[in-house]
Every structure is written in structure tokens, then in C-alpha cells.
PDB file of C-alpha atoms in Angstrom:
ATOM      1  CA  GLN M  17      -5.009  16.158  16.420  1.00 70.00           C
ATOM      2  CA  GLN M  18      -4.631  14.827  13.369  1.00 80.00           C
ATOM      3  CA  LYS M  19      -3.526  18.600  11.116  1.00 90.00           C
ATOM      4  CA  VAL M  20      -5.311  17.028   7.568  1.00 95.00           C
ATOM      5  CA  GLN M  21      -8.411  15.494   8.255  1.00 96.00           C
ATOM      6  CA  GLN M  22     -10.729  13.916   5.858  1.00 97.00           C
ATOM      7  CA  SER M  23     -14.361  12.511   5.543  1.00 97.00           C
ATOM      8  CA  PRO M  24     -15.941  10.772   5.347  1.00 97.00           C
ATOM      9  CA  GLU M  25     -14.348   7.238   6.291  1.00 96.00           C
ATOM     10  CA  SER M  26     -15.744   5.336   3.495  1.00 97.00           C
ATOM     11  CA  LEU M  27     -18.272   6.087   1.072  1.00 97.00           C
ATOM     12  CA  SER M  28     -20.016   3.481  -1.478  1.00 98.00           C
ATOM     13  CA  VAL M  29     -21.127   4.849  -4.536  1.00 98.00           C
ATOM     14  CA  PRO M  30     -23.115   3.270  -7.975  1.00 97.00           C
ATOM     15  CA  GLU M  31     -21.732   2.737 -10.404  1.00 98.00           C
ATOM     16  CA  GLY M  32     -21.917   5.622 -12.936  1.00 98.00           C
ATOM     17  CA  GLY M  33     -22.493   8.458  -9.568  1.00 98.00           C
ATOM     18  CA  MET M  34     -20.920  10.884  -8.101  1.00 98.00           C
ATOM     19  CA  ALA M  35     -18.010  10.049  -4.928  1.00 98.00           C
ATOM     20  CA  SER M  36     -17.523  13.677  -3.120  1.00 98.00           C
ATOM     21  CA  LEU M  37     -14.116  13.162  -0.870  1.00 98.00           C
ATOM     22  CA  ASN M  38     -13.328  15.986   1.702  1.00 98.00           C
ATOM     23  CA  CYS M  39     -10.495  16.956   2.843  1.00 97.00           C
ATOM     24  CA  THR M  40      -9.776  20.114   6.471  1.00 96.00           C
ATOM     25  CA  SER M  41      -6.432  21.088   7.275  1.00 93.00           C
ATOM     26  CA  SER M  42      -6.212  22.864  10.707  1.00 89.00           C
ATOM     27  CA  ASP M  43      -2.289  24.049   9.511  1.00 88.00           C
ATOM     28  CA  ARG M  44      -3.018  27.221   8.255  1.00 87.00           C
ATOM     29  CA  ASN M  45       0.938  26.809   7.487  1.00 86.00           C
ATOM     30  CA  PHE M  46      -0.559  24.481   4.733  1.00 88.00           C
ATOM     31  CA  GLN M  47      -0.895  25.582   1.426  1.00 84.00           C
ATOM     32  CA  TYR M  48      -0.311  22.882  -1.231  1.00 89.00           C
ATOM     33  CA  PHE M  49      -2.349  20.327  -1.464  1.00 94.00           C
ATOM     34  CA  TRP M  50      -2.688  16.388  -3.282  1.00 95.00           C
ATOM     35  CA  TRP M  51      -5.056  13.591  -3.428  1.00 97.00           C
ATOM     36  CA  TYR M  52      -3.305   9.991  -3.700  1.00 97.00           C
ATOM     37  CA  ARG M  53      -5.223   6.800  -4.371  1.00 98.00           C
ATOM     38  CA  GLN M  54      -4.063   3.552  -3.195  1.00 98.00           C
ATOM     39  CA  HIS M  55      -5.718  -0.018  -4.688  1.00 97.00           C
ATOM     40  CA  SER M  56      -5.613  -2.781  -2.049  1.00 95.00           C
ATOM     41  CA  GLY M  57      -1.311  -4.516  -2.199  1.00 93.00           C
ATOM     42  CA  GLU M  58      -0.268  -1.000  -3.489  1.00 95.00           C
ATOM     43  CA  GLY M  59       1.893   2.173  -2.324  1.00 97.00           C
ATOM     44  CA  PRO M  60      -0.369   4.905  -3.188  1.00 97.00           C
ATOM     45  CA  LYS M  61       0.090   7.109  -6.644  1.00 97.00           C
ATOM     46  CA  ALA M  62      -0.254  10.708  -7.001  1.00 95.00           C
ATOM     47  CA  LEU M  63      -3.811  11.572  -8.353  1.00 96.00           C
ATOM     48  CA  MET M  64      -3.718  15.189  -8.637  1.00 95.00           C
ATOM     49  CA  SER M  65      -2.369  18.313  -7.039  1.00 94.00           C
ATOM     50  CA  ILE M  66      -4.237  21.299  -6.105  1.00 95.00           C
ATOM     51  CA  PHE M  67      -2.090  25.019  -5.505  1.00 92.00           C
ATOM     52  CA  SER M  68      -4.779  27.604  -6.231  1.00 92.00           C
ATOM     53  CA  ASP M  69      -8.597  28.233  -5.119  1.00 94.00           C
ATOM     54  CA  GLY M  70     -10.706  27.394  -7.329  1.00 96.00           C
ATOM     55  CA  ASP M  71     -11.492  24.091  -9.111  1.00 97.00           C
ATOM     56  CA  LYS M  72      -9.073  21.589 -11.530  1.00 97.00           C
ATOM     57  CA  LYS M  73     -10.648  19.255 -13.782  1.00 97.00           C
ATOM     58  CA  GLU M  74      -8.230  15.859 -14.985  1.00 96.00           C
ATOM     59  CA  GLY M  75     -10.587  13.348 -16.373  1.00 96.00           C
ATOM     60  CA  ARG M  76     -13.731  12.659 -14.360  1.00 97.00           C
ATOM     61  CA  PHE M  77     -11.469  13.895 -11.617  1.00 98.00           C
ATOM     62  CA  THR M  78     -12.501  17.811 -10.283  1.00 98.00           C
ATOM     63  CA  ALA M  79     -10.264  18.930  -6.505  1.00 98.00           C
ATOM     64  CA  HIS M  80     -11.424  22.411  -5.221  1.00 97.00           C
ATOM     65  CA  LEU M  81      -9.576  24.426  -2.519  1.00 96.00           C
ATOM     66  CA  ASN M  82     -10.650  27.076  -0.502  1.00 95.00           C
ATOM     67  CA  LYS M  83      -6.950  28.470   1.131  1.00 91.00           C
ATOM     68  CA  ALA M  84      -9.627  30.917   3.112  1.00 92.00           C
ATOM     69  CA  SER M  85     -11.088  27.506   5.505  1.00 93.00           C
ATOM     70  CA  LEU M  86      -8.300  25.365   4.162  1.00 91.00           C
ATOM     71  CA  HIS M  87     -10.320  23.065   2.799  1.00 96.00           C
ATOM     72  CA  VAL M  88     -10.290  20.765  -0.135  1.00 97.00           C
ATOM     73  CA  SER M  89     -12.694  17.883  -1.843  1.00 98.00           C
ATOM     74  CA  LEU M  90     -12.371  15.755  -4.691  1.00 98.00           C
ATOM     75  CA  HIS M  91     -15.428  14.817  -6.465  1.00 98.00           C
ATOM     76  CA  ILE M  92     -15.017  11.997  -9.154  1.00 98.00           C
ATOM     77  CA  ARG M  93     -17.797  12.180 -11.965  1.00 98.00           C
ATOM     78  CA  ASP M  94     -19.264   8.423 -13.810  1.00 98.00           C
ATOM     79  CA  SER M  95     -17.230   6.086 -10.586  1.00 98.00           C
ATOM     80  CA  GLN M  96     -15.853   3.054 -12.129  1.00 97.00           C
ATOM     81  CA  PRO M  97     -15.339  -0.118 -10.847  1.00 96.00           C
ATOM     82  CA  SER M  98     -11.328   0.682 -10.898  1.00 96.00           C
ATOM     83  CA  ASP M  99     -12.352   4.033  -8.159  1.00 98.00           C
ATOM     84  CA  SER M 100     -12.600   1.383  -6.106  1.00 98.00           C
ATOM     85  CA  ALA M 101      -9.466   2.273  -3.619  1.00 98.00           C
ATOM     86  CA  LEU M 102      -8.101   4.337  -0.101  1.00 98.00           C
ATOM     87  CA  TYR M 103      -8.241   7.902  -1.335  1.00 98.00           C
ATOM     88  CA  PHE M 104      -5.339   9.599   0.967  1.00 98.00           C
ATOM     89  CA  CYS M 105      -5.698  13.769   1.172  1.00 97.00           C
ATOM     90  CA  ALA M 106      -1.978  15.339   1.389  1.00 95.00           C
ATOM     91  CA  ALA M 107      -0.189  18.475   2.469  1.00 93.00           C
ATOM     92  CA  SER M 108       2.457  20.375   2.811  1.00 88.00           C
ATOM     93  CA  ASP M 109       3.441  24.119   3.333  1.00 80.00           C
ATOM     94  CA  PHE M 110       6.755  25.568   1.436  1.00 70.00           C
ATOM     95  CA  CYS M 111       8.956  25.641   5.312  1.00 70.00           C
ATOM     96  CA  ALA M 112       8.867  22.267   5.392  1.00 65.00           C
ATOM     97  CA  GLY M 113       9.899  21.171   1.664  1.00 65.00           C
ATOM     98  CA  ASN M 114       8.775  18.855   0.218  1.00 76.00           C
ATOM     99  CA  LYS M 115       7.474  17.358   3.390  1.00 87.00           C
ATOM    100  CA  LEU M 116       4.157  15.498   3.380  1.00 91.00           C
ATOM    101  CA  THR M 117       1.616  15.238   6.296  1.00 93.00           C
ATOM    102  CA  PHE M 118      -1.367  12.832   4.981  1.00 95.00           C
ATOM    103  CA  GLY M 119      -5.096  12.478   6.262  1.00 95.00           C
ATOM    104  CA  ILE M 120      -5.749   8.864   7.604  1.00 96.00           C
ATOM    105  CA  GLY M 121      -7.908   8.476   4.078  1.00 96.00           C
ATOM    106  CA  THR M 122     -11.164   7.544   3.048  1.00 98.00           C
ATOM    107  CA  ARG M 123     -12.167   4.158   1.327  1.00 97.00           C
ATOM    108  CA  VAL M 124     -14.507   4.604  -1.846  1.00 98.00           C
ATOM    109  CA  LEU M 125     -16.394   1.555  -2.929  1.00 98.00           C
ATOM    110  CA  VAL M 126     -18.096   1.710  -6.677  1.00 98.00           C
ATOM    111  CA  ARG M 127     -20.745  -0.769  -6.418  1.00 95.00           C
ATOM    112  CA  PRO M 128     -21.608  -2.094 -10.345  1.00 90.00           C
TER     113      PRO M 128
ATOM    114  CA  GLU O   9      10.819   3.313 -15.957  1.00 63.00           C
ATOM    115  CA  ALA O  10      12.052   5.586 -13.243  1.00 61.00           C
ATOM    116  CA  ALA O  11      11.041   3.495 -10.139  1.00 92.00           C
ATOM    117  CA  VAL O  12      10.722   2.720  -6.266  1.00 97.00           C
ATOM    118  CA  THR O  13      11.871  -0.474  -5.177  1.00 97.00           C
ATOM    119  CA  GLN O  14      11.352  -1.907  -1.760  1.00 98.00           C
ATOM    120  CA  SER O  15      13.089  -5.463   0.251  1.00 97.00           C
ATOM    121  CA  PRO O  16      11.806  -7.538   1.236  1.00 97.00           C
ATOM    122  CA  ARG O  17       8.203  -7.681   0.462  1.00 96.00           C
ATOM    123  CA  ASN O  18       7.274  -9.202   3.335  1.00 98.00           C
ATOM    124  CA  LYS O  19       8.947 -10.090   6.724  1.00 98.00           C
ATOM    125  CA  VAL O  20       8.644 -11.781  10.006  1.00 98.00           C
ATOM    126  CA  ALA O  21      10.940 -10.774  12.723  1.00 98.00           C
ATOM    127  CA  VAL O  22      11.282 -12.148  16.423  1.00 98.00           C
ATOM    128  CA  THR O  23      11.147  -9.003  19.318  1.00 98.00           C
ATOM    129  CA  GLY O  24      14.238  -8.078  20.184  1.00 98.00           C
ATOM    130  CA  GLY O  25      15.605  -8.630  16.746  1.00 98.00           C
ATOM    131  CA  LYS O  26      17.510  -6.804  14.169  1.00 98.00           C
ATOM    132  CA  VAL O  27      15.239  -5.706  11.073  1.00 98.00           C
ATOM    133  CA  THR O  28      16.823  -3.746   7.902  1.00 98.00           C
ATOM    134  CA  LEU O  29      13.942  -2.623   5.224  1.00 98.00           C
ATOM    135  CA  SER O  30      16.527  -1.503   1.829  1.00 98.00           C
ATOM    136  CA  CYS O  31      14.458   1.332  -0.653  1.00 98.00           C
ATOM    137  CA  ASN O  32      16.138   2.064  -4.226  1.00 98.00           C
ATOM    138  CA  GLN O  33      15.201   4.500  -6.582  1.00 97.00           C
ATOM    139  CA  THR O  34      15.868   5.437 -10.093  1.00 95.00           C
ATOM    140  CA  ASN O  35      13.769   8.710 -10.268  1.00 90.00           C
ATOM    141  CA  ASN O  36      17.080   9.896  -9.508  1.00 90.00           C
ATOM    142  CA  HIS O  37      15.103  12.384  -7.041  1.00 92.00           C
ATOM    143  CA  ASN O  38      17.072  13.717  -4.397  1.00 92.00           C
ATOM    144  CA  ASN O  39      14.305  12.961  -1.344  1.00 94.00           C
ATOM    145  CA  MET O  40      13.370  10.089   0.269  1.00 96.00           C
ATOM    146  CA  TYR O  41      10.927   9.264   2.949  1.00 97.00           C
ATOM    147  CA  TRP O  42       9.751   6.238   5.298  1.00 98.00           C
ATOM    148  CA  TYR O  43       6.209   6.161   6.035  1.00 98.00           C
ATOM    149  CA  ARG O  44       3.833   3.364   8.378  1.00 98.00           C
ATOM    150  CA  GLN O  45       1.031   3.419   7.233  1.00 97.00           C
ATOM    151  CA  ASP O  46      -1.820   2.128   9.745  1.00 95.00           C
ATOM    152  CA  THR O  47      -5.663   1.707  10.200  1.00 90.00           C
ATOM    153  CA  GLY O  48      -6.671   4.681  11.646  1.00 88.00           C
ATOM    154  CA  HIS O  49      -3.434   6.662  11.579  1.00 92.00           C
ATOM    155  CA  GLY O  50      -2.960   6.973   7.479  1.00 92.00           C
ATOM    156  CA  LEU O  51       0.656   7.787   6.145  1.00 96.00           C
ATOM    157  CA  ARG O  52       3.059   8.447   9.034  1.00 96.00           C
ATOM    158  CA  LEU O  53       6.023   9.868   8.699  1.00 96.00           C
ATOM    159  CA  ILE O  54       9.409   7.775  10.366  1.00 97.00           C
ATOM    160  CA  HIS O  55      12.598   9.655   8.372  1.00 97.00           C
ATOM    161  CA  TYR O  56      13.740  11.351   5.795  1.00 96.00           C
ATOM    162  CA  SER O  57      16.571  12.935   3.793  1.00 95.00           C
ATOM    163  CA  TYR O  58      17.521  15.393   0.901  1.00 93.00           C
ATOM    164  CA  GLY O  59      20.539  13.678  -0.458  1.00 93.00           C
ATOM    165  CA  ALA O  60      23.161  10.760   0.066  1.00 95.00           C
ATOM    166  CA  GLY O  61      24.838  11.350   3.561  1.00 96.00           C
ATOM    167  CA  SER O  62      21.801  13.039   5.060  1.00 94.00           C
ATOM    168  CA  THR O  63      18.854  12.060   6.968  1.00 97.00           C
ATOM    169  CA  GLU O  64      16.287  13.834   9.363  1.00 95.00           C
ATOM    170  CA  LYS O  65      13.538  12.693  11.901  1.00 96.00           C
ATOM    171  CA  GLY O  66       9.990  12.352  10.472  1.00 95.00           C
ATOM    172  CA  ASP O  67       6.968  12.355  13.118  1.00 93.00           C
ATOM    173  CA  ILE O  68       7.180   9.764  14.606  1.00 96.00           C
ATOM    174  CA  PRO O  69      10.811   8.311  14.670  1.00 98.00           C
ATOM    175  CA  ASP O  70      11.910   6.487  18.040  1.00 98.00           C
ATOM    176  CA  GLY O  71      12.455   3.415  17.580  1.00 98.00           C
ATOM    177  CA  TYR O  72      13.472   3.322  14.230  1.00 98.00           C
ATOM    178  CA  LYS O  73      17.339   5.276  12.384  1.00 98.00           C
ATOM    179  CA  ALA O  74      18.402   5.322   8.964  1.00 98.00           C
ATOM    180  CA  SER O  75      20.374   5.019   6.834  1.00 98.00           C
ATOM    181  CA  ARG O  76      21.151   7.619   3.186  1.00 98.00           C
ATOM    182  CA  PRO O  77      24.927   5.927   2.038  1.00 97.00           C
ATOM    183  CA  SER O  78      23.818   6.569  -1.510  1.00 97.00           C
ATOM    184  CA  GLN O  79      21.719   8.800  -4.496  1.00 96.00           C
ATOM    185  CA  GLU O  80      19.507   5.617  -5.033  1.00 97.00           C
ATOM    186  CA  ASN O  81      19.370   4.388  -1.606  1.00 98.00           C
ATOM    187  CA  PHE O  82      17.534   5.185   1.091  1.00 98.00           C
ATOM    188  CA  SER O  83      17.323   2.018   4.223  1.00 98.00           C
ATOM    189  CA  LEU O  84      15.168   2.142   7.436  1.00 98.00           C
ATOM    190  CA  ILE O  85      16.781   0.349  10.113  1.00 98.00           C
ATOM    191  CA  LEU O  86      14.587  -1.280  13.061  1.00 98.00           C
ATOM    192  CA  GLU O  87      17.350  -2.414  16.102  1.00 96.00           C
ATOM    193  CA  LEU O  88      15.538  -3.683  18.636  1.00 97.00           C
ATOM    194  CA  ALA O  89      11.939  -4.615  16.602  1.00 98.00           C
ATOM    195  CA  THR O  90       8.886  -4.050  18.888  1.00 98.00           C
ATOM    196  CA  PRO O  91       5.659  -5.677  18.300  1.00 98.00           C
ATOM    197  CA  SER O  92       4.561  -2.291  18.256  1.00 98.00           C
ATOM    198  CA  GLN O  93       6.254  -1.680  14.579  1.00 98.00           C
ATOM    199  CA  THR O  94       4.412  -4.273  12.709  1.00 98.00           C
ATOM    200  CA  SER O  95       2.824  -1.991  10.111  1.00 98.00           C
ATOM    201  CA  VAL O  96       3.063  -1.474   6.144  1.00 98.00           C
ATOM    202  CA  TYR O  97       6.211   0.262   5.629  1.00 98.00           C
ATOM    203  CA  PHE O  98       6.159   2.662   2.243  1.00 98.00           C
ATOM    204  CA  CYS O  99       9.306   4.190   0.836  1.00 98.00           C
ATOM    205  CA  ALA O 100       9.307   7.421  -1.380  1.00 97.00           C
ATOM    206  CA  SER O 101      10.861   9.553  -3.521  1.00 96.00           C
ATOM    207  CA  GLY O 102      10.732  13.323  -4.633  1.00 92.00           C
ATOM    208  CA  ASP O 103      12.034  15.978  -6.054  1.00 87.00           C
ATOM    209  CA  GLN O 104      12.976  19.026  -4.138  1.00 78.00           C
ATOM    210  CA  GLY O 105      10.978  22.461  -3.802  1.00 69.00           C
ATOM    211  CA  ALA O 106       7.612  21.511  -1.858  1.00 61.00           C
ATOM    212  CA  LEU O 107       5.607  21.661  -5.614  1.00 75.00           C
ATOM    213  CA  SER O 108       6.323  17.754  -6.562  1.00 81.00           C
ATOM    214  CA  ASP O 109       4.041  14.384  -5.865  1.00 86.00           C
ATOM    215  CA  TYR O 110       6.306  11.364  -4.589  1.00 93.00           C
ATOM    216  CA  THR O 111       6.451   8.179  -6.274  1.00 95.00           C
ATOM    217  CA  PHE O 112       6.079   5.480  -3.738  1.00 97.00           C
ATOM    218  CA  GLY O 113       7.410   1.789  -3.460  1.00 97.00           C
ATOM    219  CA  SER O 114       4.489  -1.151  -2.974  1.00 97.00           C
ATOM    220  CA  GLY O 115       5.378  -1.773   0.387  1.00 97.00           C
ATOM    221  CA  THR O 116       7.118  -4.256   3.264  1.00 98.00           C
ATOM    222  CA  ARG O 117       4.606  -5.464   5.256  1.00 98.00           C
ATOM    223  CA  LEU O 118       6.455  -6.400   8.580  1.00 98.00           C
ATOM    224  CA  LEU O 119       5.414  -8.661  11.335  1.00 98.00           C
ATOM    225  CA  VAL O 120       7.387  -8.521  14.828  1.00 98.00           C
ATOM    226  CA  ILE O 121       6.230 -11.508  17.021  1.00 97.00           C
TER     227      ILE O 121
END
């Protein structure tokens, strides 16, 4: 069973719209979360991290973490065609040091 | 600019042959990682290293070996390549500690025929 589960598998949003991605961990040791973005033909790039309950905003991107339910979400406001990519949720626990476990990804398509 | 460079970018290998994938980082990070990416599985950790001379097994190490001869270089070795090892392989580097993100290379696309 995937320790980090993402939904939906894919989504399509109009340019200027809001994209919402979800991630849940089944391992209560996972307390630290990242979102990575991968454009076609490239390696994943870290988008943002979130370690505390609540919201974290960076530009058009807002992450929300609920540690009690081990649920983290990513919201992309005013989506642009350049946001079309594969988005990974990743998690780690303090005991594992810097070893990240990734979900299977959500593919986002922004329609012009 | 600090970076992670993988070579080769593409590789075709025959079943039973030996394949070596190379990775070099200029980030001065202690930790390095090898992942494979397959549709429906996301990124799965194969081997990782905490520094020169160290290698650790990840979640799917069977059929793979790793070598970390220096801070900058980390190799993934397939002694007897099989078609099931056809995949895209990513190397990454990261600082020590649980709160730092990774820098990934651009990947190596491996086809085993």
C-alpha cells in the first residue's frame, strides 16, 4: 500500500482557475511534507514545504496541512499554462533523516 | 550554479548486460539518492548515501547496487539488467536533516531489450 496517497490522478482547469490537489499519509510518523512539480522531460523541482498545521502561501500557491488527519493539500490560484505538470506530494519523518517517500503524482492540465 | 548532472541521458542495454548510471552534484550536499519513476508508481527509492563511502538500501534495492566514491559522485549499477528495469532513473542530492528539499537531475531513460 502506498504510504503517501494522492488524488485526483489528473485534473483539468481553465486558465485563471483554481486547481486543488490532495495528499494523505497512512504513516503517522510522516510529519513533514513537500510538494514537487515535474514538467515533461525534466526532473522534479521542489515547489514548497509545509511542516506546521495550517496554511502556507507562496505566491499563487497555498499549501494546507492537518497533522491530526495527515492530510495536506495544494491550491494553485490563477492557474497558468506553465502550471501544467505532474505534481508530487512527498513526506518524511524525523527518524528517517532526509529520506523522502513520494506519492504517485497528480497530472494537472491548464486549458488556455 | 549548483546542480545535479546525470549521464547518460538515454541508454539502451541488452538483457543480462551491465549498466552503470552516473550522477555528479556540485551542491556540496552530504546525501544523495537514486529513484526510479514509473507510471502508476511515482518515484521509488532504490539506494541512497549519507556521504562518501556509504550506501544504504532504499525501498526497492533488489537488482541494483550503488557506489559513492566521493562527495560529488554517486553511481547506480545494474549488474545483470532485465527488461523490468526499463524506467526513468533520477538522481537527487540533499542536505542532512529532515527539513531540507532535494535537487534532482534531469533523469536517465533506460531501455533494456
